[in-house]
Tab-separated table of C-alpha atoms in Angstrom:
chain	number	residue	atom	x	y	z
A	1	UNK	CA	8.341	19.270	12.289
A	2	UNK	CA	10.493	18.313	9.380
A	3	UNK	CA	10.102	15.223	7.493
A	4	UNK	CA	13.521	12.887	7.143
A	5	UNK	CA	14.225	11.873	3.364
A	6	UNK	CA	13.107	8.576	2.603
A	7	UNK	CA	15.262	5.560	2.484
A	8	UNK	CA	15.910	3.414	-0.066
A	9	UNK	CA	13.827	0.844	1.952
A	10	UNK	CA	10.929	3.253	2.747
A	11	UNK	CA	10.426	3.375	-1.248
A	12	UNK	CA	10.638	0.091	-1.766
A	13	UNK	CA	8.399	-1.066	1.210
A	14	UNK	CA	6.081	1.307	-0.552
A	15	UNK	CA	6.241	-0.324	-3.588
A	16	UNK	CA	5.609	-3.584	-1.993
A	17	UNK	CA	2.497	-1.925	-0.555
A	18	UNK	CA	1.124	-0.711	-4.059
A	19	UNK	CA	1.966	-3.735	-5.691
A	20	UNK	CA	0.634	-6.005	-2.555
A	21	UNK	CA	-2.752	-3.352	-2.813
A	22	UNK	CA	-3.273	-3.603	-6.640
A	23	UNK	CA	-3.312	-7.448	-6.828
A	24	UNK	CA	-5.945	-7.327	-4.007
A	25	UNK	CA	-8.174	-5.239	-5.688
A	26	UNK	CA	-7.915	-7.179	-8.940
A	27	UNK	CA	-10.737	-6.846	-11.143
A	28	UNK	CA	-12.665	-4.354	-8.887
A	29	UNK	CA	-12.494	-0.259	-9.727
A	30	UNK	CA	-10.373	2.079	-8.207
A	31	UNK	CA	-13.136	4.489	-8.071
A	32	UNK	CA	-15.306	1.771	-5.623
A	33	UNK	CA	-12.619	0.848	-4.051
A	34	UNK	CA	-11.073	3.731	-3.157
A	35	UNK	CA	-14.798	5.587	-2.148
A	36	UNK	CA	-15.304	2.238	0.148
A	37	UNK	CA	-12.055	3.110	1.836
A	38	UNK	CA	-13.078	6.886	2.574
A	39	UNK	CA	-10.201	7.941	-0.043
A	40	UNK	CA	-9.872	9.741	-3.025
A	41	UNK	CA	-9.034	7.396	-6.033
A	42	UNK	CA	-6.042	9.929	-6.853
A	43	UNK	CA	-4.734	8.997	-2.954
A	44	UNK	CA	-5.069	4.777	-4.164
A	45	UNK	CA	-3.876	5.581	-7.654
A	46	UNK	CA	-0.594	7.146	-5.607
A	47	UNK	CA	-0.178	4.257	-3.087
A	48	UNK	CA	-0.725	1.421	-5.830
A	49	UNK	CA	1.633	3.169	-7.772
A	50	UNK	CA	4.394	3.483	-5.085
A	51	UNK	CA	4.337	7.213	-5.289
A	52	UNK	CA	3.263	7.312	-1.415
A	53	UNK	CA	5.460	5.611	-0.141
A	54	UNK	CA	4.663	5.973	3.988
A	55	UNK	CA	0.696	6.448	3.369
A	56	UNK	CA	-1.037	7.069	6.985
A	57	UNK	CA	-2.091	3.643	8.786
A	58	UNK	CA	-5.324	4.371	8.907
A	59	UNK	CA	-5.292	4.850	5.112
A	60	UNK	CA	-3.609	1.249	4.634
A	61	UNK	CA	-6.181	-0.138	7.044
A	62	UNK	CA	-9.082	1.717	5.511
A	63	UNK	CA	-8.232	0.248	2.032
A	64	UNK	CA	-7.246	-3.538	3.560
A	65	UNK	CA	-10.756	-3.771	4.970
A	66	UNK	CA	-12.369	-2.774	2.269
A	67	UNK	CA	-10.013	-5.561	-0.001
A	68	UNK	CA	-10.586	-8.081	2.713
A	69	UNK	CA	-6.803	-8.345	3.573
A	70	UNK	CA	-5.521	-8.331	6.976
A	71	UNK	CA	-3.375	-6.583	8.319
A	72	UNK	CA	-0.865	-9.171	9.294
A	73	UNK	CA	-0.519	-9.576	5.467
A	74	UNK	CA	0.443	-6.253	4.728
A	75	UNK	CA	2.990	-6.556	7.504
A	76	UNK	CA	4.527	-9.337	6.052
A	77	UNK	CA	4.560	-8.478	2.247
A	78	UNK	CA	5.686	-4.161	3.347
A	79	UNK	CA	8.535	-5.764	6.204
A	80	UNK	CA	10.023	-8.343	4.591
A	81	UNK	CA	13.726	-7.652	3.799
A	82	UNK	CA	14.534	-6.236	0.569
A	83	UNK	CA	16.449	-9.246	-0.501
A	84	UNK	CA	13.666	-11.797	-0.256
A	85	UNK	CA	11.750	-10.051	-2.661
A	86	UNK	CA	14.331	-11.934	-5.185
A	87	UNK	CA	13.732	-15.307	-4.156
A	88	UNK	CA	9.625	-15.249	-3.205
């Protein structure tokens, strides 16, 4: 199966992830965190960082369980429109 290019949104909904992910975790390790989640720390250190941008749902959910943060708030912060990222 061949994977389509990411969009311009898919990175940036990414980023939103990451950034959404990293504030979450706040003062707590990525090592903990990411061995709570069943992850490597390399595969948090990529999604924090935007540099995954379409991680595997399970993954999100996996890490926004172990951060306490539902999934109805990722949904919100990663489908927002790109615009209202200017004015939140």
């Amino acid at each position: 199966m061949v994977r389509l290019p990411l969009t311009p949104d898919d990175v940036e909904r990414g980023r939103r992830l990451g950034a959404l992910l990293r504030r979450a975790r706040g003062g707590r390790s990525m090592l903990d965190t990411a061995l709570a989640a069943g992850i490597s720390p390399e595969t948090l250190r990529k999604i924090e960082s935007g540099r995954v941008a379409t991680p595997a749902f399970t993954t999100v959910a996996a890490v926004a369980e172990v951060l306490g943060v539902s999934l109805d708030t990722v949904w919100a912060e990663v489908a927002r429109p790109a615009d209202a990222s200017l004015t939140a």
